[in-house]
Each structure stands twice: as structure tokens, then as C-alpha cells.
mmCIF file of C-alpha atoms and ligand atoms in Angstrom:
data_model
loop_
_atom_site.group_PDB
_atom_site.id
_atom_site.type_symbol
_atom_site.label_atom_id
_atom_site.label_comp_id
_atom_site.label_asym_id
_atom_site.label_seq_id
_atom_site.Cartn_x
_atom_site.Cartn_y
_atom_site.Cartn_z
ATOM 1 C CA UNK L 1 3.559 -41.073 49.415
ATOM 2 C CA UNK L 2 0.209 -40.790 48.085
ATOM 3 C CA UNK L 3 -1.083 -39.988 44.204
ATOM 4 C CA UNK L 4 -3.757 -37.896 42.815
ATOM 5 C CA UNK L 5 -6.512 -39.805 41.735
ATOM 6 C CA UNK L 6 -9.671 -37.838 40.807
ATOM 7 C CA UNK L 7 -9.229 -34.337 39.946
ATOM 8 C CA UNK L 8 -12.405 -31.810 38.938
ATOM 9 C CA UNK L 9 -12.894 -28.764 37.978
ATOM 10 C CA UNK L 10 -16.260 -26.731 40.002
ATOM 11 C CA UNK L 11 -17.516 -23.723 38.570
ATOM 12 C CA UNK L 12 -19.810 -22.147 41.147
ATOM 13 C CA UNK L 13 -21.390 -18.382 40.748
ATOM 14 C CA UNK L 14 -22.602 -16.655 43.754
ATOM 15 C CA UNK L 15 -25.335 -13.185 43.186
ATOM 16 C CA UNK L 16 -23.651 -10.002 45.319
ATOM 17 C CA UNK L 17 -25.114 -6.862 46.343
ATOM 18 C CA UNK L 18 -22.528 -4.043 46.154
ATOM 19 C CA UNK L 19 -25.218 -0.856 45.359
ATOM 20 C CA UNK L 20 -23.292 -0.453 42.158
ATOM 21 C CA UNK L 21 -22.015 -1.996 39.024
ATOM 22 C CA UNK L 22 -18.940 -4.030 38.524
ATOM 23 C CA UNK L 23 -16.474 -1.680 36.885
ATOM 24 C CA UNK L 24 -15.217 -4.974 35.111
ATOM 25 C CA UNK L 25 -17.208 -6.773 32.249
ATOM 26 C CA UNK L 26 -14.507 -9.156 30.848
ATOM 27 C CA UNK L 27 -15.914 -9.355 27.782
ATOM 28 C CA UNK L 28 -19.643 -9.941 29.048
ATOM 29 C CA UNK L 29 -22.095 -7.830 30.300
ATOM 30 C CA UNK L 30 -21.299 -6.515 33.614
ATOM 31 C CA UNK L 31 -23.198 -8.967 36.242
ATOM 32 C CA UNK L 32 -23.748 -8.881 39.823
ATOM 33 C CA UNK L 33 -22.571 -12.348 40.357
ATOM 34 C CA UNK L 34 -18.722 -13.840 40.965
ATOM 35 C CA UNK L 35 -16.991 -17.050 39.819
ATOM 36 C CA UNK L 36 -15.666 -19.086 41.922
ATOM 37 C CA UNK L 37 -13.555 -21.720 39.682
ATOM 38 C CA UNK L 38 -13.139 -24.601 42.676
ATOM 39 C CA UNK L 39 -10.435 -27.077 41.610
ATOM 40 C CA UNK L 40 -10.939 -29.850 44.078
ATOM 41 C CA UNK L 41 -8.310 -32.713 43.760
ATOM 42 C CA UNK L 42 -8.522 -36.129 45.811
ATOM 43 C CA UNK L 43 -5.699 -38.557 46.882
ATOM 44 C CA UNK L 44 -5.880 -42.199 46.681
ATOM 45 C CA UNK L 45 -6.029 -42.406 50.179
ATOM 46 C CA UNK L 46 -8.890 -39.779 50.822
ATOM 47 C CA UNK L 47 -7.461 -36.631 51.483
ATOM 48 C CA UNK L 48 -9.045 -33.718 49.370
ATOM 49 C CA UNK L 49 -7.234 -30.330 48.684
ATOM 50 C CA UNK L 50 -9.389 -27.502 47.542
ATOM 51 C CA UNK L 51 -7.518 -24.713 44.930
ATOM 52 C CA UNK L 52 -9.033 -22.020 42.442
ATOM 53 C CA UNK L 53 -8.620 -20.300 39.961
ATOM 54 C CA UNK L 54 -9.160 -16.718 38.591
ATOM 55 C CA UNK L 55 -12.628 -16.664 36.766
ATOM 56 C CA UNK L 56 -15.418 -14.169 35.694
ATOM 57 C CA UNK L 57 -18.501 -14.421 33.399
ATOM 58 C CA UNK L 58 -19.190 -18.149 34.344
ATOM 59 C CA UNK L 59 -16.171 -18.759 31.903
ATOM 60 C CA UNK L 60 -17.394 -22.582 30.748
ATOM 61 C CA UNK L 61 -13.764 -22.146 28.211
ATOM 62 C CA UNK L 62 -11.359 -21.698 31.720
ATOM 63 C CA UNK L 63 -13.456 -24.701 33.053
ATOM 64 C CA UNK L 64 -12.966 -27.180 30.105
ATOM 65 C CA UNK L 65 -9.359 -26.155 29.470
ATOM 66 C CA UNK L 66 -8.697 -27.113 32.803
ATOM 67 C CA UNK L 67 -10.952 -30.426 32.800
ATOM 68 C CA UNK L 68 -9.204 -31.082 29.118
ATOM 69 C CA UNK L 69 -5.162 -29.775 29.302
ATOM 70 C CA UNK L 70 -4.830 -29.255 33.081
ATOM 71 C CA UNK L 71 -6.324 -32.591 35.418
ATOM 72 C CA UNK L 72 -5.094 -34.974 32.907
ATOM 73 C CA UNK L 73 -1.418 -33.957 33.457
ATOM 74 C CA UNK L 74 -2.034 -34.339 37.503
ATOM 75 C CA UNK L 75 -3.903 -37.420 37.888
ATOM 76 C CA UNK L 76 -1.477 -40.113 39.040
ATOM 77 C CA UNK L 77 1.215 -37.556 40.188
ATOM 78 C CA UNK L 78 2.652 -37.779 43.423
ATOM 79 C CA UNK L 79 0.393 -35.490 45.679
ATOM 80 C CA UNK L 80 3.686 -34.016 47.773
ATOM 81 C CA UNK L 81 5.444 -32.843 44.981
ATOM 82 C CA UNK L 82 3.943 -29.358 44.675
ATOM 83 C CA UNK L 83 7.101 -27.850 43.134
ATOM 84 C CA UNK L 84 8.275 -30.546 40.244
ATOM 85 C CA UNK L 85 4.144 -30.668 39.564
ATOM 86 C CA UNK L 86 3.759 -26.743 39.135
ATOM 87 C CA UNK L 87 7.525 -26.929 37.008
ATOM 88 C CA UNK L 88 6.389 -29.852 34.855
ATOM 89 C CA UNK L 89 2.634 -28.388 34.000
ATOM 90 C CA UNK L 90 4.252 -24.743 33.286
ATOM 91 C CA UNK L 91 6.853 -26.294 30.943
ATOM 92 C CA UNK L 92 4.425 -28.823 29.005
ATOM 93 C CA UNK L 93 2.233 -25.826 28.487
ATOM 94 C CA UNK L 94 3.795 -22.828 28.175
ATOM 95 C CA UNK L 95 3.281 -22.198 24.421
ATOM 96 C CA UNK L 96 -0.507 -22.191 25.187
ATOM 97 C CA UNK L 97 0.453 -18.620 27.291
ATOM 98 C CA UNK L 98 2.266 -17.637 29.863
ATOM 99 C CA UNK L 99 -0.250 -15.333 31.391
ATOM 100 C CA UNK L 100 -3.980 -15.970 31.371
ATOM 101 C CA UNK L 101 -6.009 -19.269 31.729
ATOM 102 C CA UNK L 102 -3.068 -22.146 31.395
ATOM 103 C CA UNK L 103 -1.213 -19.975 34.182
ATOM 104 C CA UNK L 104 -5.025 -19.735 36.115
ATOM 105 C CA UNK L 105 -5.922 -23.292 35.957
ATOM 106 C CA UNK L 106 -1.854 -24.253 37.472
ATOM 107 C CA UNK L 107 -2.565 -21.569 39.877
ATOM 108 C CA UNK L 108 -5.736 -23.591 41.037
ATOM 109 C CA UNK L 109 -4.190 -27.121 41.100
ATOM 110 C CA UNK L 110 -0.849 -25.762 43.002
ATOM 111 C CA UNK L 111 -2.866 -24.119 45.898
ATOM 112 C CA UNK L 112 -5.075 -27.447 45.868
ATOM 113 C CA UNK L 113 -1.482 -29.592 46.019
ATOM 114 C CA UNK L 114 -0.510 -27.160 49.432
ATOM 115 C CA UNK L 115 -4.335 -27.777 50.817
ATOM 116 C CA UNK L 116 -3.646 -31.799 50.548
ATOM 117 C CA UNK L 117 -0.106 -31.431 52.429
ATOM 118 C CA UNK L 118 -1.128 -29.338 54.889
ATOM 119 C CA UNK L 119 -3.986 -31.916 56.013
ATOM 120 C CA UNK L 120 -1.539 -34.782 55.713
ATOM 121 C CA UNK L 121 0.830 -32.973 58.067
ATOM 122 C CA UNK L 122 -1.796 -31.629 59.946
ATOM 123 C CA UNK L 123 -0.557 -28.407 59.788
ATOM 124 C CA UNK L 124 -1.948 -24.711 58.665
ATOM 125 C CA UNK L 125 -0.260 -23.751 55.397
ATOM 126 C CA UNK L 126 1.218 -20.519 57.007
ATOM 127 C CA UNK L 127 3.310 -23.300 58.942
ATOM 128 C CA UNK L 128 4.213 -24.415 56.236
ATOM 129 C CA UNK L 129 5.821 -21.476 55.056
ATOM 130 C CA UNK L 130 7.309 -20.524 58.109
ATOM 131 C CA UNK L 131 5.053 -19.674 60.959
ATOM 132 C CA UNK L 132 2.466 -16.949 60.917
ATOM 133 C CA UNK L 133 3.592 -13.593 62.280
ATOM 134 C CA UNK L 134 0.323 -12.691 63.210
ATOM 135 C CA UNK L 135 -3.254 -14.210 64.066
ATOM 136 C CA UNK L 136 -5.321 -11.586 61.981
ATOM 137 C CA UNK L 137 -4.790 -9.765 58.991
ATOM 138 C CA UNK L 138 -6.270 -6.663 58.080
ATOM 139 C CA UNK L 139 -8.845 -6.419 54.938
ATOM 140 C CA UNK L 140 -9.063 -3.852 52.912
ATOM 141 C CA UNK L 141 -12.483 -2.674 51.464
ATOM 142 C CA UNK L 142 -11.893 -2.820 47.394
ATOM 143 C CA UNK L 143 -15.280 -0.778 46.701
ATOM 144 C CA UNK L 144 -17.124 -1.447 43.292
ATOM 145 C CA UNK L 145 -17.121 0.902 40.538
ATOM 146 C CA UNK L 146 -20.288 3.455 41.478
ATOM 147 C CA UNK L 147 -19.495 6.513 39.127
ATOM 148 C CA UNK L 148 -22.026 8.709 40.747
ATOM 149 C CA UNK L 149 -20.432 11.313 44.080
ATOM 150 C CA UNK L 150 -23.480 9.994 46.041
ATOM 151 C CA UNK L 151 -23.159 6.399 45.633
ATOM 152 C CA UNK L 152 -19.425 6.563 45.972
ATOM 153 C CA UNK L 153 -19.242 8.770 49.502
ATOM 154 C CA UNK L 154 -21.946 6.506 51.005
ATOM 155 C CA UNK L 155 -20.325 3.122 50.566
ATOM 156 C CA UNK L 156 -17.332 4.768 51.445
ATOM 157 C CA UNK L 157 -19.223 5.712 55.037
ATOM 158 C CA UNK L 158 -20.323 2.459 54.865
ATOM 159 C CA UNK L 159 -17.387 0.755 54.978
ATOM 160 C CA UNK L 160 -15.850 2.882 57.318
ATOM 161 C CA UNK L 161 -19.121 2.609 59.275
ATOM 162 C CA UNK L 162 -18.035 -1.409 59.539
ATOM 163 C CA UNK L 163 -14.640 -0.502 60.809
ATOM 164 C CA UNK L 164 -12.448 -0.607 57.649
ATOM 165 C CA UNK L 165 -9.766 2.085 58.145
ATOM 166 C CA UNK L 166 -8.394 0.891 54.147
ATOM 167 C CA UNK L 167 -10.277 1.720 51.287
ATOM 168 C CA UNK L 168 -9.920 1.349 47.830
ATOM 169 C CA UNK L 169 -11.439 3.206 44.673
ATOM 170 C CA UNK L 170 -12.362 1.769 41.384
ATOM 171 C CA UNK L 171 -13.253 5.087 40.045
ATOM 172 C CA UNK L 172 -11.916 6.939 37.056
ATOM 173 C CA UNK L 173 -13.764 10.411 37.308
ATOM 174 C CA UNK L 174 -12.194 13.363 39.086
ATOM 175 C CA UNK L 175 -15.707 14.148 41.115
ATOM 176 C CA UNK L 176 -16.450 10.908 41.679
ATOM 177 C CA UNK L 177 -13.023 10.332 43.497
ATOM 178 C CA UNK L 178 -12.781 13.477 45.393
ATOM 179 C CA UNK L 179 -16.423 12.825 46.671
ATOM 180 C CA UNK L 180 -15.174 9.373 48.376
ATOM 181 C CA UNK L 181 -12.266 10.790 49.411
ATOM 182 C CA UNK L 182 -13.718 13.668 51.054
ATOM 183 C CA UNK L 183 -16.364 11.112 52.448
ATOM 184 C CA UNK L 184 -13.286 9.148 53.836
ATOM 185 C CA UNK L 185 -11.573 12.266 55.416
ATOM 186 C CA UNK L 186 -9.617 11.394 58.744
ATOM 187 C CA UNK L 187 -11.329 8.072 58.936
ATOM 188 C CA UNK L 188 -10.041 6.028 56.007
ATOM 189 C CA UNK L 189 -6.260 5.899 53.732
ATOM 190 C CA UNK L 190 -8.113 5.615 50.213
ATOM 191 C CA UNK L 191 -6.063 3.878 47.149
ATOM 192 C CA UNK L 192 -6.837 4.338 43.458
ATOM 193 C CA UNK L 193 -7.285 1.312 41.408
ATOM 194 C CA UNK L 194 -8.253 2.571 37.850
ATOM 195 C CA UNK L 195 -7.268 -0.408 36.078
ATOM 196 C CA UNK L 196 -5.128 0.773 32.998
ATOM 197 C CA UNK L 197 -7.642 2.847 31.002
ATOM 198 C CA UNK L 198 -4.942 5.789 30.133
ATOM 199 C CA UNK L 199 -2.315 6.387 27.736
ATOM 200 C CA UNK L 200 0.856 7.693 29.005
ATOM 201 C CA UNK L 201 0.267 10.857 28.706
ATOM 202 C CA UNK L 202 -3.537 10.950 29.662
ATOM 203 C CA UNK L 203 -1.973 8.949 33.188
ATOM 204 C CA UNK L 204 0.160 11.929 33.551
ATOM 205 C CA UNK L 205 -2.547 14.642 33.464
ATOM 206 C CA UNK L 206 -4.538 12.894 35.810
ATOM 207 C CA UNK L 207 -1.367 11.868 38.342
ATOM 208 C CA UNK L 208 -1.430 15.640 38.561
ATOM 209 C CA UNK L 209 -5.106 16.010 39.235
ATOM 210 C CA UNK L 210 -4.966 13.871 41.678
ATOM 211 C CA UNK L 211 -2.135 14.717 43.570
ATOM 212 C CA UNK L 212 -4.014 17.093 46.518
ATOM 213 C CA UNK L 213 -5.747 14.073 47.195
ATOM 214 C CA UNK L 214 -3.102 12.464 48.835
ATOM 215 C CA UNK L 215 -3.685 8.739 47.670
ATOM 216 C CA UNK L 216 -2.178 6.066 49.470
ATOM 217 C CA UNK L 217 -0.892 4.509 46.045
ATOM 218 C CA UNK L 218 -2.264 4.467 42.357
ATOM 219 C CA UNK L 219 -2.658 1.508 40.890
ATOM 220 C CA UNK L 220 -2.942 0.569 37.225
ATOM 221 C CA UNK L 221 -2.906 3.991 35.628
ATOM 222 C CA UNK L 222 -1.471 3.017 32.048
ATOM 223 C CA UNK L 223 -2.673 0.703 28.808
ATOM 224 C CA UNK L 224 -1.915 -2.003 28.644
ATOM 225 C CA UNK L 225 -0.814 -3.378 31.475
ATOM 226 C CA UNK L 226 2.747 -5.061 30.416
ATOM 227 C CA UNK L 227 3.352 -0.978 29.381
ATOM 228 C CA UNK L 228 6.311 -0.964 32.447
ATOM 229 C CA UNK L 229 8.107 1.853 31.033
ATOM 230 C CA UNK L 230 5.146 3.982 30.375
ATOM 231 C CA UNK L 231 4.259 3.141 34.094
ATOM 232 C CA UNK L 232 7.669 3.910 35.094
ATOM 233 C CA UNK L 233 7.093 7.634 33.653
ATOM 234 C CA UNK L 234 4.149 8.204 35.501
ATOM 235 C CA UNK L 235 6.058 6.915 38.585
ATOM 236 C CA UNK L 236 9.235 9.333 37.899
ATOM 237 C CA UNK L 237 6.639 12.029 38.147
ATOM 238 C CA UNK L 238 6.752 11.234 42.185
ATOM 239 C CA UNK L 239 3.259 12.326 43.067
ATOM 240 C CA UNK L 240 1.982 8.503 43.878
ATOM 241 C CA UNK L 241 3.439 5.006 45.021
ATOM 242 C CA UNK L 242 2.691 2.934 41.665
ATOM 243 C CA UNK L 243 1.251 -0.179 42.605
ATOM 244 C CA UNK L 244 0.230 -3.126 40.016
ATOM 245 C CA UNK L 245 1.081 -7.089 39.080
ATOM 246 C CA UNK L 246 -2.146 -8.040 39.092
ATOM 247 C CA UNK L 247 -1.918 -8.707 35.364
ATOM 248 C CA UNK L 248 1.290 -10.824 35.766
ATOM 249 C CA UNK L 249 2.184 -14.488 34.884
ATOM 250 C CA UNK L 250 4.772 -15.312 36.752
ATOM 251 C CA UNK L 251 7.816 -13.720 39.149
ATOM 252 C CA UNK L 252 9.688 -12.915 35.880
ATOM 253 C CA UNK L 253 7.148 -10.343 34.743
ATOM 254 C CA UNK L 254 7.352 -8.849 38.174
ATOM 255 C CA UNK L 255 11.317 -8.871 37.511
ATOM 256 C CA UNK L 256 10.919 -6.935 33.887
ATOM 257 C CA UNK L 257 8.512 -4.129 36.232
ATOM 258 C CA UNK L 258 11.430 -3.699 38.616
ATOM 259 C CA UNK L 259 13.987 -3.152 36.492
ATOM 260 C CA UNK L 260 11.650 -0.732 34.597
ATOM 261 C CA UNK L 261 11.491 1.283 37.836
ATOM 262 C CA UNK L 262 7.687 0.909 37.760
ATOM 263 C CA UNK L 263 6.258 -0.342 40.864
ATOM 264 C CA UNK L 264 6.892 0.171 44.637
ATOM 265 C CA UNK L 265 4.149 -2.198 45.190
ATOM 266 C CA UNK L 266 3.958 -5.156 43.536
ATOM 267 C CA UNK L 267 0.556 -7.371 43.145
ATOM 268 C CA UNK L 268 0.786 -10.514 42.317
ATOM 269 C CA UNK L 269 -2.353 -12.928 42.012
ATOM 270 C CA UNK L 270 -2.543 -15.961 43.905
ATOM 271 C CA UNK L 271 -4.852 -17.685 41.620
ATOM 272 C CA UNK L 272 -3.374 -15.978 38.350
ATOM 273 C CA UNK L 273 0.241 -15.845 38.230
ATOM 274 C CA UNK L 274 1.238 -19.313 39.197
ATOM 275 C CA UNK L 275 -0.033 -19.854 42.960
ATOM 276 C CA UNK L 276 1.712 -19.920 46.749
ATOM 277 C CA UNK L 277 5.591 -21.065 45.726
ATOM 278 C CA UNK L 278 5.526 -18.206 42.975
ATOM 279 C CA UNK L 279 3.900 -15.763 45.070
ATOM 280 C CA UNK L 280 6.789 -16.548 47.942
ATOM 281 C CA UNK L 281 9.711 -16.340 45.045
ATOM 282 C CA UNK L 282 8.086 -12.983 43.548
ATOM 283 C CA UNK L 283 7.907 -12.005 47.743
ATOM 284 C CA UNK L 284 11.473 -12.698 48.565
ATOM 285 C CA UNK L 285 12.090 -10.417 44.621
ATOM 286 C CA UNK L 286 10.287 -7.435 46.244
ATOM 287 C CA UNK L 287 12.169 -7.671 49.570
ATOM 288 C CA UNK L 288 16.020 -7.962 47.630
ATOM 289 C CA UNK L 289 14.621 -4.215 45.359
ATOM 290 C CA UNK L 290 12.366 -2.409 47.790
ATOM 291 C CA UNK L 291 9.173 -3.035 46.990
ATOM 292 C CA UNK L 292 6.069 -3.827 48.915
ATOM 293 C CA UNK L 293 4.556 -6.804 48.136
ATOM 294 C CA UNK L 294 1.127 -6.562 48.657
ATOM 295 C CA UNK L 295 -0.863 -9.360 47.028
ATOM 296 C CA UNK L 296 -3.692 -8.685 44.544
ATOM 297 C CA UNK L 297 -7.159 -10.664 45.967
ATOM 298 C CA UNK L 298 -10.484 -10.236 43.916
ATOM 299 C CA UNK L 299 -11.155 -13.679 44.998
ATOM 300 C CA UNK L 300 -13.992 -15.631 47.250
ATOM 301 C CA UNK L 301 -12.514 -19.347 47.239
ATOM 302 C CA UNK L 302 -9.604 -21.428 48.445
ATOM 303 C CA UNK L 303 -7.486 -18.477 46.971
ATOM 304 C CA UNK L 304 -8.304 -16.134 49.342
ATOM 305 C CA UNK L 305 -7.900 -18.493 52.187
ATOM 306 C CA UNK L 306 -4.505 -18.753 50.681
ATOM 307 C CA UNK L 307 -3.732 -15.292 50.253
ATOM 308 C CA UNK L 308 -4.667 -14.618 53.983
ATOM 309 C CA UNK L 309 -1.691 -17.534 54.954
ATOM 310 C CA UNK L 310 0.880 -16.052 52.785
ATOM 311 C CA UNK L 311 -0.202 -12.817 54.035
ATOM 312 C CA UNK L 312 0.295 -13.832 57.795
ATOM 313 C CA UNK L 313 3.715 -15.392 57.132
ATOM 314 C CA UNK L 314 5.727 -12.010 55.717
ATOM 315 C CA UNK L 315 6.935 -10.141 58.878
ATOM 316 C CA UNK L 316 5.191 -6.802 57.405
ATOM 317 C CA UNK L 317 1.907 -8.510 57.490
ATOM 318 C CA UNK L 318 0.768 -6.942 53.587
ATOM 319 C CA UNK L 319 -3.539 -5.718 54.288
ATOM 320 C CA UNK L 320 -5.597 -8.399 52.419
ATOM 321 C CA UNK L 321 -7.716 -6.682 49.475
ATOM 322 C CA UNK L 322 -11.366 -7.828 49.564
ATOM 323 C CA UNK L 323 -14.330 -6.764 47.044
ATOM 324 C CA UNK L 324 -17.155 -4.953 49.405
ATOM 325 C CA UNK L 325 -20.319 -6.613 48.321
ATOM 326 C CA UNK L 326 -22.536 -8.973 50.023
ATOM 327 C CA UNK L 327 -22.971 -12.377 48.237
ATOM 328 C CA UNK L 328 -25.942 -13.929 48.283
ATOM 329 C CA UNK L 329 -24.590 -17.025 49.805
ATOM 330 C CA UNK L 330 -21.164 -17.700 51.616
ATOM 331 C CA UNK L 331 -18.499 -20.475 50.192
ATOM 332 C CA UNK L 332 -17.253 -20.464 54.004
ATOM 333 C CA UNK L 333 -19.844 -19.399 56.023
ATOM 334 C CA UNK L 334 -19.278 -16.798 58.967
ATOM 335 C CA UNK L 335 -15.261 -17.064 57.540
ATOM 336 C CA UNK L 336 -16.081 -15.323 54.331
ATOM 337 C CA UNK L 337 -16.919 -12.370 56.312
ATOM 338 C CA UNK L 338 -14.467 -10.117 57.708
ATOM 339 C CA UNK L 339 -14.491 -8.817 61.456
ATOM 340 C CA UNK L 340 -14.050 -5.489 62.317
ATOM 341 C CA UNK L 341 -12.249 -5.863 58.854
ATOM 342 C CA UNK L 342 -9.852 -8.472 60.091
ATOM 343 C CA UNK L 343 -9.994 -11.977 58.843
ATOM 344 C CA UNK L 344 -8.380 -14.693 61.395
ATOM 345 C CA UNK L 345 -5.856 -16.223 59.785
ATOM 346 C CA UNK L 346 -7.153 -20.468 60.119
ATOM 347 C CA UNK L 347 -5.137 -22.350 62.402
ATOM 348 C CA UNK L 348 -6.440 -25.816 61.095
ATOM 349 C CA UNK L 349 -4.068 -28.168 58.717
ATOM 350 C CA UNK L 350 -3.930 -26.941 54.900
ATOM 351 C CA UNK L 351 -6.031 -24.062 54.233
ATOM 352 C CA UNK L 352 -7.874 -24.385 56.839
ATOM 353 C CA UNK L 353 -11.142 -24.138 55.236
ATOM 354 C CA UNK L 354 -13.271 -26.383 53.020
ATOM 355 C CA UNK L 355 -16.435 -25.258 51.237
ATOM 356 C CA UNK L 356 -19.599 -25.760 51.993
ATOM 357 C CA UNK L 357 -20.767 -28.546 49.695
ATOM 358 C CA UNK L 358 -24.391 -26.617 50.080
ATOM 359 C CA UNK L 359 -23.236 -23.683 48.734
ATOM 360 C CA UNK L 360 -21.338 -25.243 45.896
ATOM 361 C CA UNK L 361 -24.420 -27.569 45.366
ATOM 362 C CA UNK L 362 -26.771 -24.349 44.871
ATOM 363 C CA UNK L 363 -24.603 -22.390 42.876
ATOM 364 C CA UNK L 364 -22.769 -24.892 40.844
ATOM 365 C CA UNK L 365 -22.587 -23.733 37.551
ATOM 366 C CA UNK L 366 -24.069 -26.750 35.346
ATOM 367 C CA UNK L 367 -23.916 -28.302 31.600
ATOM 368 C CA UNK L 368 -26.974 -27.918 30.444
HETATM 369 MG MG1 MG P 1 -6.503 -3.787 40.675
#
């Protein structure tokens, strides 16, 4: 048995090249640049476990409300007790929110807690959770928001030029998505992700537009997000597989979509909605009702290391989702790459992969 004795939250932003703009500007000005929020924890005998947690627009309030509400509670806990930890934090903060940054910064300190047993048992977390059922798992290319036919159909080629056979669109115009799509044409499935900007019955309109298309799923059609029943309408319609849960807290929210009827894909967040033993509980809900559980991952850190392990340990091996850009600088090196869009799933103990401390030293985000 070993404590936690230093805990720290890292805030690094990395510079990408995607040949478009981020269709996402939480509450900033869209930037070419991602967060990674690095929660790095450290035993008293050594051993370090790496987690993170969702962040965008170098968000300084995530980082102290973790450094403030979050370490304190998990310095001096016992470093193998990932479960009672992740209960104990939830329940001491839950009136601060159930979805959003509390939920982010657990999310972070529960995939660091995994990281830290893994190494101490010398095993890869997908042994952990039961053996790997495959040594690679497919990527998906998640393209940027380009809103111009041109700019759209020749990242599309692009990707597909790199071997992706999985694309996804963050588009919201007709042209625009019919231009990728054609660009994609017997090389490429193509999703929709159009991240809720429709009201019921503006979702409906365009679930009929769209229809000839023959989208793999759409994803996020209706406002706001927690709207499950208006979801479940578009998703009665029967033209598209509804995928979302990206926007979810915790298995319970995925529990309130499925009884909606509004999801045959469900999304969950590794680094938002509560980390790896939530992710496995909302995995083992999807499996009981149906549903494919393909896990949400806009993510460059330890939470997409961890998303590739829980990936590799469901027997349908779900296709990791990856952002195409090019950052400016790697967090992992060659592994933050994929190959012939296939990442290898890391055989070493915990996650497998640490960060470069060169990386995080160039890009650390810094008070003043
Ligand atoms: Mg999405």
C-alpha cells in the first residue's frame, strides 16, 4: 500500500495545423491550439500516474479548481483505491455539478489512479480490464469544421490519402457536406457530428436532407444536448443511427438517453464523464439495451492513451475518434501519430505512455 503524496495540475497548449477553423470556440475565440490539462499524481514511493482532463481555451478556472477542490481531497489517499477515491470525490462534490469541470478534474485524477496501478503491477491497463482483444485499434479522422466545398473535399482526400477508411464531418451546411461526401465516395464511411445547433424541428428538416447521403450515424443534431426526447424524435424518424454522450456526466445520464429511445450509439468521454470505471459501467449499460458504445475522444493526453485501452478490451473493438490536425509538437512523440490510421494499443504497465517532459516544458501553460 502506497499514498498519494504530491499531486499537480499541468496545463500545456500545443499550436495545430488543420487548414481550417475549429468549429468550437467555448466561449473564446476560436484558436488553432489544444489543451492538454495533465494531472500528474506521485506516490510516496515514486511511482507517477499521468491523467487529464477535458480542457479548451487554456482554461486557467478548470486548472485552479482542480489545484484548489480536487488534489487536496487526494493527497494522502491510498493510491490503489481507484474506486472508493472516484466515489468519495463525486459525493463530497457533487453540488458543485454533476457534469462539467468537478466531473473533468475526477475524470483526470481517476485515469492518473489506473496509470499508478498499472506500473505497480507492471501491467498495461487493458490487462487490467480484462485482456486486450486486439493489438491495434482503428482511428477515425474527426475533420475540423472547414465550411467551404473545397476545403472540406480536400481534407477529406487527404485523409483518405493517409489511409483512413472513417471519416467524420463537423459541418452544418448542406453543400458543404455533400461536397466531402462526394469527395469520400467508395473510399471512406463519413459520420455527421453537428454538435446540437438545431431545434427539434429544424433537426428534422435536415435528417431528411440528408438522408441520400447515406451517413454512417448523426451525431448531436438537437439543442441542448440533455434534450433526449427531442433526440429521440429525430431518431423515430429512422433515416440515421443517433449517436451522442459526449455531453454526459456520468453512466446515469447515459441511462435517462436510453430509456428516451435516443441513441444507438452512445459517447461517453473518458476525461469528462467520470473516467475508465464509469466508462466500463456505462459499456456493460450499452451492451444489456443495444447500443454501441463508441467512446467520444477529442483528446491528445493520457486520455487518449486511455481511451485506446478501453477500446482494445470490448470484444467489438469501438474505432477510436481522433481530431485531424497536425500539432506543432507531440505529447508522445511518434505514438501521437496514427499508422495507416491504426494506433497500437501500448503493451507497457499503466498507460503505457508518459509525456515528454520537453514537450510539456515548451508548452506549459504558465502564471504569469
Ligand atoms: Mg461530437
Amino acid at each position: 500500500m502506497t499514498k498519494i503524496a504530491n499531486a499537480e495540475a499541468i496545463l500545456v497548449s500545443i499550436p495545430f495545423e488543420s487548414g481550417g477553423t475549429p468549429p468550437w470556440s467555448f466561449g473564446g475565440a476560436p484558436r488553432n491550439a489544444f489543451d492538454i490539462m495533465l494531472v500528474r499524481l506521485e506516490t510516496e514511493d515514486g511511482i507517477v500516474g499521468w491523467g487529464e482532463a477535458f480542457s479548451r481555451n487554456q482554461d486557467r478556472s478548470l486548472q485552479a479548481l482542480i489545484e484548489s477542490r480536487i488534489l487536496p481531497l487526494v493527497i494522502g489517499r491510498e493510491a490503489d483505491r481507484i474506486a472508493e477515491t472516484k466515489f468519495e470525490l463525486e459525493f463530497e462534490l457533487h453540488n458543485f455539478g454533476r457534469v462539467g469541470p468537478v466531473m473533468y478534474g475526477i475524470s483526470a485524477v481517476e485515469i492518473a489512479l489506473w496509470d499508478i496501478l498499472g506500473k505497480r503491477c507492471g501491467q498495461p491497463l487493458a490487462a487490467l480490464l480484462g485482456g486486450a482483444f486486439a493489438g491495434e485499434v482503428e482511428v477515425y479522422a474527426s475533420l475540423m469544421r472547414y465550411g467551404s466545398q473545397e476545403l472540406v473535399a480536400e481534407w477529406t482526400k487527404k485523409a483518405i490519402g493517409l489511409g483512413y477508411k472513417n471519416i467524420k464531418l463537423h459541418e452544418v451546411e448542406l453543400p458543404v457536406i455533400k461536397a466531402a461526401v462526394q469527395a469520400a465516395s467508395g473510399k471512406a464511411r463519413v459520420t455527421l457530428d453537428t454538435n446540437c445547433p438545431w431545434s427539434v424541428e429544424e433537426a428534422l428538416e435536415y435528417d431528411k436532407a440528408l438522408e441520400p447521403l447515406g451517413l454512417d450515424w448523426l451525431e448531436e443534431p438537437v439543442w441542448p444536448p440533455e434534450n433526449y426526447k427531442g433526440l429521440a424524435r429525430i431518431r423515430q424518424a429512422g433515416r440515421h443511427l443517433i449517436a451522442a454522450g459526449e455531453n454526459a456526466g456520468s453512466m446515469y445520464d447515459f441511462v435517462a438517453m436510453i430509456d428516451a429511445g435516443a441513441i444507438d450509439i452512445a459517447q461517453p468521454d473518458v476525461a469528462k464523464t467520470g473516467g475508465i470505471i464509469e466508462l466500463q459501467k456505462i459499456a456493460a449499460l450499452c451492451e444489456t439495451h443495444g447500443v454501441e458504445f463508441v467512446p467520444h475522444c477529442a483528446l491528445f493526453g493520457p486520455g487518449q492513451v486511455a481511451t485506446i485501452h478501453i477500446c482494445a478490451a470490448h470484444r467489438r473493438v469501438p474505432m477510436l475518434e481522433r481530431l485531424f490536425c497536425e500539432f506543432e509538437a507531440e505529447l508522445y512523440g511518434e505514438y501521437g501519430i496514427p499508422k495507416r490510421a491504426h494506433f497500437v494499443v501500448p503493451t507497457e504497465p499503466g498507460l503505457g505512455r508518459d509525456p515528454d517532459p520537453h514537450v510539456i516544458r515548451e508548452y506549459r501553460v504558465t502564471t504569469n
